[in-house]
């Protein structure tokens, strides 16, 4: 199934800033529904495949890959934390520490996020990392409700009645 002209435009616009709402607006969707349309478009398999293909093509064209970015961050961290050896005006070899803590910390922060060492959100999954099944949750909720009902019934039986 091919994309409509508007969907193709959405894909191109999404690549600009990875903002689905703004991409939808720029692609000609209504501003009122752009957030919803953008979200729906990202969930459509043919659109998400087109976005991934376009991103892959861009990465190949620019030669900017995850490895390139990570190596760049690593290089900056090393430059910010490694002493710099130079020869002064008298011909004497000197060492200067070029430590830039804010630059190094930003690099470590970006690497840590990439490696998911710290997360800004918590992912909740089912067994073995699988998605949580709504059916499983419903069954468990029913079991809990039944146990609560049983406990309440026992409690009512155990309490003496005031007659």
PDB file of C-alpha atoms in Angstrom:
ATOM      1  CA  UNK A   1       0.000   0.000   0.000  1.00  0.00           C
ATOM      2  CA  UNK A   2       1.527   3.301  -1.061  1.00  0.00           C
ATOM      3  CA  UNK A   3       1.416   6.575   0.829  1.00  0.00           C
ATOM      4  CA  UNK A   4      -0.887   9.424  -0.097  1.00  0.00           C
ATOM      5  CA  UNK A   5       0.690  12.718  -1.170  1.00  0.00           C
ATOM      6  CA  UNK A   6      -0.126  14.201   2.244  1.00  0.00           C
ATOM      7  CA  UNK A   7       1.462  11.229   4.046  1.00  0.00           C
ATOM      8  CA  UNK A   8       4.609  11.533   1.899  1.00  0.00           C
ATOM      9  CA  UNK A   9       4.751  15.205   2.789  1.00  0.00           C
ATOM     10  CA  UNK A  10       4.337  14.276   6.480  1.00  0.00           C
ATOM     11  CA  UNK A  11       7.322  11.909   6.221  1.00  0.00           C
ATOM     12  CA  UNK A  12       9.526  14.633   4.674  1.00  0.00           C
ATOM     13  CA  UNK A  13       8.407  17.215   7.227  1.00  0.00           C
ATOM     14  CA  UNK A  14       8.874  14.812  10.151  1.00  0.00           C
ATOM     15  CA  UNK A  15      12.542  14.380   9.239  1.00  0.00           C
ATOM     16  CA  UNK A  16      13.139  18.100   9.767  1.00  0.00           C
ATOM     17  CA  UNK A  17      12.667  18.149  13.540  1.00  0.00           C
ATOM     18  CA  UNK A  18      11.139  14.757  14.481  1.00  0.00           C
ATOM     19  CA  UNK A  19       8.062  16.593  15.769  1.00  0.00           C
ATOM     20  CA  UNK A  20       4.937  14.782  14.577  1.00  0.00           C
ATOM     21  CA  UNK A  21       2.539  17.619  15.424  1.00  0.00           C
ATOM     22  CA  UNK A  22       4.544  20.233  13.552  1.00  0.00           C
ATOM     23  CA  UNK A  23       5.120  17.835  10.658  1.00  0.00           C
ATOM     24  CA  UNK A  24       1.371  17.289  10.382  1.00  0.00           C
ATOM     25  CA  UNK A  25       0.725  21.037  10.329  1.00  0.00           C
ATOM     26  CA  UNK A  26       3.419  21.654   7.711  1.00  0.00           C
ATOM     27  CA  UNK A  27       2.058  18.738   5.656  1.00  0.00           C
ATOM     28  CA  UNK A  28      -1.321  20.451   5.495  1.00  0.00           C
ATOM     29  CA  UNK A  29      -3.340  18.761   8.246  1.00  0.00           C
ATOM     30  CA  UNK A  30      -5.600  20.881  10.452  1.00  0.00           C
ATOM     31  CA  UNK A  31      -3.855  22.562  13.409  1.00  0.00           C
ATOM     32  CA  UNK A  32      -6.763  21.433  15.625  1.00  0.00           C
ATOM     33  CA  UNK A  33      -6.135  17.754  14.965  1.00  0.00           C
ATOM     34  CA  UNK A  34      -2.417  17.864  14.094  1.00  0.00           C
ATOM     35  CA  UNK A  35      -1.308  16.281  17.387  1.00  0.00           C
ATOM     36  CA  UNK A  36      -3.666  13.348  16.997  1.00  0.00           C
ATOM     37  CA  UNK A  37      -2.975  12.930  13.272  1.00  0.00           C
ATOM     38  CA  UNK A  38       0.788  13.087  13.851  1.00  0.00           C
ATOM     39  CA  UNK A  39       0.564  10.409  16.527  1.00  0.00           C
ATOM     40  CA  UNK A  40      -1.657   8.218  14.353  1.00  0.00           C
ATOM     41  CA  UNK A  41       0.662   8.639  11.364  1.00  0.00           C
ATOM     42  CA  UNK A  42       3.669   7.476  13.384  1.00  0.00           C
ATOM     43  CA  UNK A  43       1.753   4.328  14.345  1.00  0.00           C
ATOM     44  CA  UNK A  44       0.873   3.417  10.756  1.00  0.00           C
ATOM     45  CA  UNK A  45       3.321   0.723   9.581  1.00  0.00           C
ATOM     46  CA  UNK A  46       3.734   2.074   6.044  1.00  0.00           C
ATOM     47  CA  UNK A  47       4.481   5.594   7.343  1.00  0.00           C
ATOM     48  CA  UNK A  48       6.886   4.439  10.050  1.00  0.00           C
ATOM     49  CA  UNK A  49       8.684   2.284   7.447  1.00  0.00           C
ATOM     50  CA  UNK A  50       8.954   5.261   5.088  1.00  0.00           C
ATOM     51  CA  UNK A  51      10.351   7.405   7.916  1.00  0.00           C
ATOM     52  CA  UNK A  52      12.911   4.733   8.811  1.00  0.00           C
ATOM     53  CA  UNK A  53      13.982   4.334   5.176  1.00  0.00           C
ATOM     54  CA  UNK A  54      14.370   8.096   4.813  1.00  0.00           C
ATOM     55  CA  UNK A  55      16.388   8.297   8.044  1.00  0.00           C
ATOM     56  CA  UNK A  56      18.617   5.429   6.902  1.00  0.00           C
ATOM     57  CA  UNK A  57      19.159   7.122   3.541  1.00  0.00           C
ATOM     58  CA  UNK A  58      20.029  10.396   5.263  1.00  0.00           C
ATOM     59  CA  UNK A  59      22.485   8.641   7.582  1.00  0.00           C
ATOM     60  CA  UNK A  60      24.158   7.028   4.575  1.00  0.00           C
ATOM     61  CA  UNK A  61      24.245  10.296   2.629  1.00  0.00           C
ATOM     62  CA  UNK A  62      25.701  12.323   5.495  1.00  0.00           C
ATOM     63  CA  UNK A  63      27.756   9.447   6.915  1.00  0.00           C
ATOM     64  CA  UNK A  64      26.415  10.389  10.325  1.00  0.00           C
ATOM     65  CA  UNK A  65      25.693   7.178  12.158  1.00  0.00           C
ATOM     66  CA  UNK A  66      25.277   6.246  15.804  1.00  0.00           C
ATOM     67  CA  UNK A  67      28.939   5.193  15.821  1.00  0.00           C
ATOM     68  CA  UNK A  68      29.993   8.576  14.428  1.00  0.00           C
ATOM     69  CA  UNK A  69      28.038  10.437  17.109  1.00  0.00           C
ATOM     70  CA  UNK A  70      29.251   8.212  19.948  1.00  0.00           C
ATOM     71  CA  UNK A  71      32.871   8.437  18.781  1.00  0.00           C
ATOM     72  CA  UNK A  72      32.520  12.224  18.592  1.00  0.00           C
ATOM     73  CA  UNK A  73      31.222  12.398  22.155  1.00  0.00           C
ATOM     74  CA  UNK A  74      34.023  10.090  23.294  1.00  0.00           C
ATOM     75  CA  UNK A  75      36.612  12.279  21.554  1.00  0.00           C
ATOM     76  CA  UNK A  76      35.286  15.430  23.222  1.00  0.00           C
ATOM     77  CA  UNK A  77      35.328  13.780  26.648  1.00  0.00           C
ATOM     78  CA  UNK A  78      38.918  12.660  26.100  1.00  0.00           C
ATOM     79  CA  UNK A  79      39.972  16.151  24.970  1.00  0.00           C
ATOM     80  CA  UNK A  80      38.275  17.687  27.999  1.00  0.00           C
ATOM     81  CA  UNK A  81      39.968  15.343  30.465  1.00  0.00           C
ATOM     82  CA  UNK A  82      43.415  14.679  28.949  1.00  0.00           C
ATOM     83  CA  UNK A  83      46.426  16.905  29.682  1.00  0.00           C
ATOM     84  CA  UNK A  84      47.778  18.881  26.735  1.00  0.00           C
ATOM     85  CA  UNK A  85      51.549  18.708  26.154  1.00  0.00           C
ATOM     86  CA  UNK A  86      53.167  21.704  24.452  1.00  0.00           C
ATOM     87  CA  UNK A  87      56.551  23.407  24.047  1.00  0.00           C
ATOM     88  CA  UNK A  88      56.768  26.874  25.578  1.00  0.00           C
ATOM     89  CA  UNK A  89      58.707  29.828  24.114  1.00  0.00           C
ATOM     90  CA  UNK A  90      61.877  28.659  25.906  1.00  0.00           C
ATOM     91  CA  UNK A  91      61.686  25.240  24.252  1.00  0.00           C
ATOM     92  CA  UNK A  92      60.638  23.499  27.464  1.00  0.00           C
ATOM     93  CA  UNK A  93      58.006  20.799  27.291  1.00  0.00           C
ATOM     94  CA  UNK A  94      55.058  21.701  29.483  1.00  0.00           C
ATOM     95  CA  UNK A  95      51.793  20.062  30.390  1.00  0.00           C
ATOM     96  CA  UNK A  96      48.541  21.948  30.725  1.00  0.00           C
ATOM     97  CA  UNK A  97      45.345  20.404  31.974  1.00  0.00           C
ATOM     98  CA  UNK A  98      42.517  21.392  29.653  1.00  0.00           C
ATOM     99  CA  UNK A  99      39.858  20.010  31.934  1.00  0.00           C
ATOM    100  CA  UNK A 100      36.447  21.400  31.043  1.00  0.00           C
ATOM    101  CA  UNK A 101      34.111  19.797  33.565  1.00  0.00           C
ATOM    102  CA  UNK A 102      30.868  21.047  31.993  1.00  0.00           C
ATOM    103  CA  UNK A 103      31.845  19.746  28.549  1.00  0.00           C
ATOM    104  CA  UNK A 104      33.018  16.406  29.896  1.00  0.00           C
ATOM    105  CA  UNK A 105      29.897  15.981  32.028  1.00  0.00           C
ATOM    106  CA  UNK A 106      27.620  16.753  29.071  1.00  0.00           C
ATOM    107  CA  UNK A 107      29.453  14.107  27.046  1.00  0.00           C
ATOM    108  CA  UNK A 108      29.102  11.556  29.826  1.00  0.00           C
ATOM    109  CA  UNK A 109      25.423  12.477  30.181  1.00  0.00           C
ATOM    110  CA  UNK A 110      24.790  11.860  26.484  1.00  0.00           C
ATOM    111  CA  UNK A 111      26.658   8.558  26.550  1.00  0.00           C
ATOM    112  CA  UNK A 112      24.826   7.485  29.718  1.00  0.00           C
ATOM    113  CA  UNK A 113      21.466   8.221  28.117  1.00  0.00           C
ATOM    114  CA  UNK A 114      22.465   6.276  25.020  1.00  0.00           C
ATOM    115  CA  UNK A 115      23.464   3.290  27.143  1.00  0.00           C
ATOM    116  CA  UNK A 116      20.279   3.711  29.228  1.00  0.00           C
ATOM    117  CA  UNK A 117      22.293   3.988  32.413  1.00  0.00           C
ATOM    118  CA  UNK A 118      19.729   6.424  33.717  1.00  0.00           C
ATOM    119  CA  UNK A 119      16.283   6.957  32.317  1.00  0.00           C
ATOM    120  CA  UNK A 120      13.852   9.820  32.442  1.00  0.00           C
ATOM    121  CA  UNK A 121      10.911   7.461  32.259  1.00  0.00           C
ATOM    122  CA  UNK A 122      10.102   4.025  33.591  1.00  0.00           C
ATOM    123  CA  UNK A 123       9.158   1.309  31.167  1.00  0.00           C
ATOM    124  CA  UNK A 124       6.743  -1.262  32.475  1.00  0.00           C
ATOM    125  CA  UNK A 125       6.631  -4.537  30.628  1.00  0.00           C
ATOM    126  CA  UNK A 126       5.100  -7.932  31.012  1.00  0.00           C
ATOM    127  CA  UNK A 127       6.880 -11.246  31.405  1.00  0.00           C
ATOM    128  CA  UNK A 128      10.333 -11.393  29.750  1.00  0.00           C
ATOM    129  CA  UNK A 129      10.020  -7.824  28.490  1.00  0.00           C
ATOM    130  CA  UNK A 130       6.904  -8.500  26.455  1.00  0.00           C
ATOM    131  CA  UNK A 131       4.124  -5.910  26.324  1.00  0.00           C
ATOM    132  CA  UNK A 132       1.560  -6.060  29.096  1.00  0.00           C
ATOM    133  CA  UNK A 133      -1.534  -7.791  27.832  1.00  0.00           C
ATOM    134  CA  UNK A 134      -4.809  -6.051  28.611  1.00  0.00           C
ATOM    135  CA  UNK A 135      -6.426  -9.479  28.884  1.00  0.00           C
ATOM    136  CA  UNK A 136      -3.866 -10.535  31.515  1.00  0.00           C
ATOM    137  CA  UNK A 137      -4.458  -7.343  33.460  1.00  0.00           C
ATOM    138  CA  UNK A 138      -8.231  -7.846  33.286  1.00  0.00           C
ATOM    139  CA  UNK A 139      -7.956 -11.454  34.479  1.00  0.00           C
ATOM    140  CA  UNK A 140      -5.689 -10.421  37.352  1.00  0.00           C
ATOM    141  CA  UNK A 141      -8.006  -7.581  38.315  1.00  0.00           C
ATOM    142  CA  UNK A 142     -10.926 -10.040  38.371  1.00  0.00           C
ATOM    143  CA  UNK A 143      -8.938 -12.402  40.610  1.00  0.00           C
ATOM    144  CA  UNK A 144      -8.058  -9.573  42.992  1.00  0.00           C
ATOM    145  CA  UNK A 145     -11.710  -8.470  43.086  1.00  0.00           C
ATOM    146  CA  UNK A 146     -12.786 -12.050  43.846  1.00  0.00           C
ATOM    147  CA  UNK A 147     -10.223 -12.342  46.661  1.00  0.00           C
ATOM    148  CA  UNK A 148     -11.382  -9.047  48.156  1.00  0.00           C
ATOM    149  CA  UNK A 149     -15.006 -10.225  47.963  1.00  0.00           C
ATOM    150  CA  UNK A 150     -14.061 -13.502  49.699  1.00  0.00           C
ATOM    151  CA  UNK A 151     -12.176 -11.635  52.400  1.00  0.00           C
ATOM    152  CA  UNK A 152     -15.108  -9.291  52.975  1.00  0.00           C
ATOM    153  CA  UNK A 153     -17.517 -12.245  53.135  1.00  0.00           C
ATOM    154  CA  UNK A 154     -15.334 -13.989  55.752  1.00  0.00           C
ATOM    155  CA  UNK A 155     -15.062 -10.769  57.706  1.00  0.00           C
ATOM    156  CA  UNK A 156     -18.858 -10.370  57.662  1.00  0.00           C
ATOM    157  CA  UNK A 157     -19.300 -14.003  58.829  1.00  0.00           C
ATOM    158  CA  UNK A 158     -16.816 -13.536  61.662  1.00  0.00           C
ATOM    159  CA  UNK A 159     -18.395 -10.356  63.007  1.00  0.00           C
ATOM    160  CA  UNK A 160     -21.185 -10.922  65.505  1.00  0.00           C
ATOM    161  CA  UNK A 161     -24.452  -9.429  64.461  1.00  0.00           C
ATOM    162  CA  UNK A 162     -26.057  -6.861  66.717  1.00  0.00           C
ATOM    163  CA  UNK A 163     -29.696  -7.927  67.032  1.00  0.00           C
TER     164      UNK A 163
END
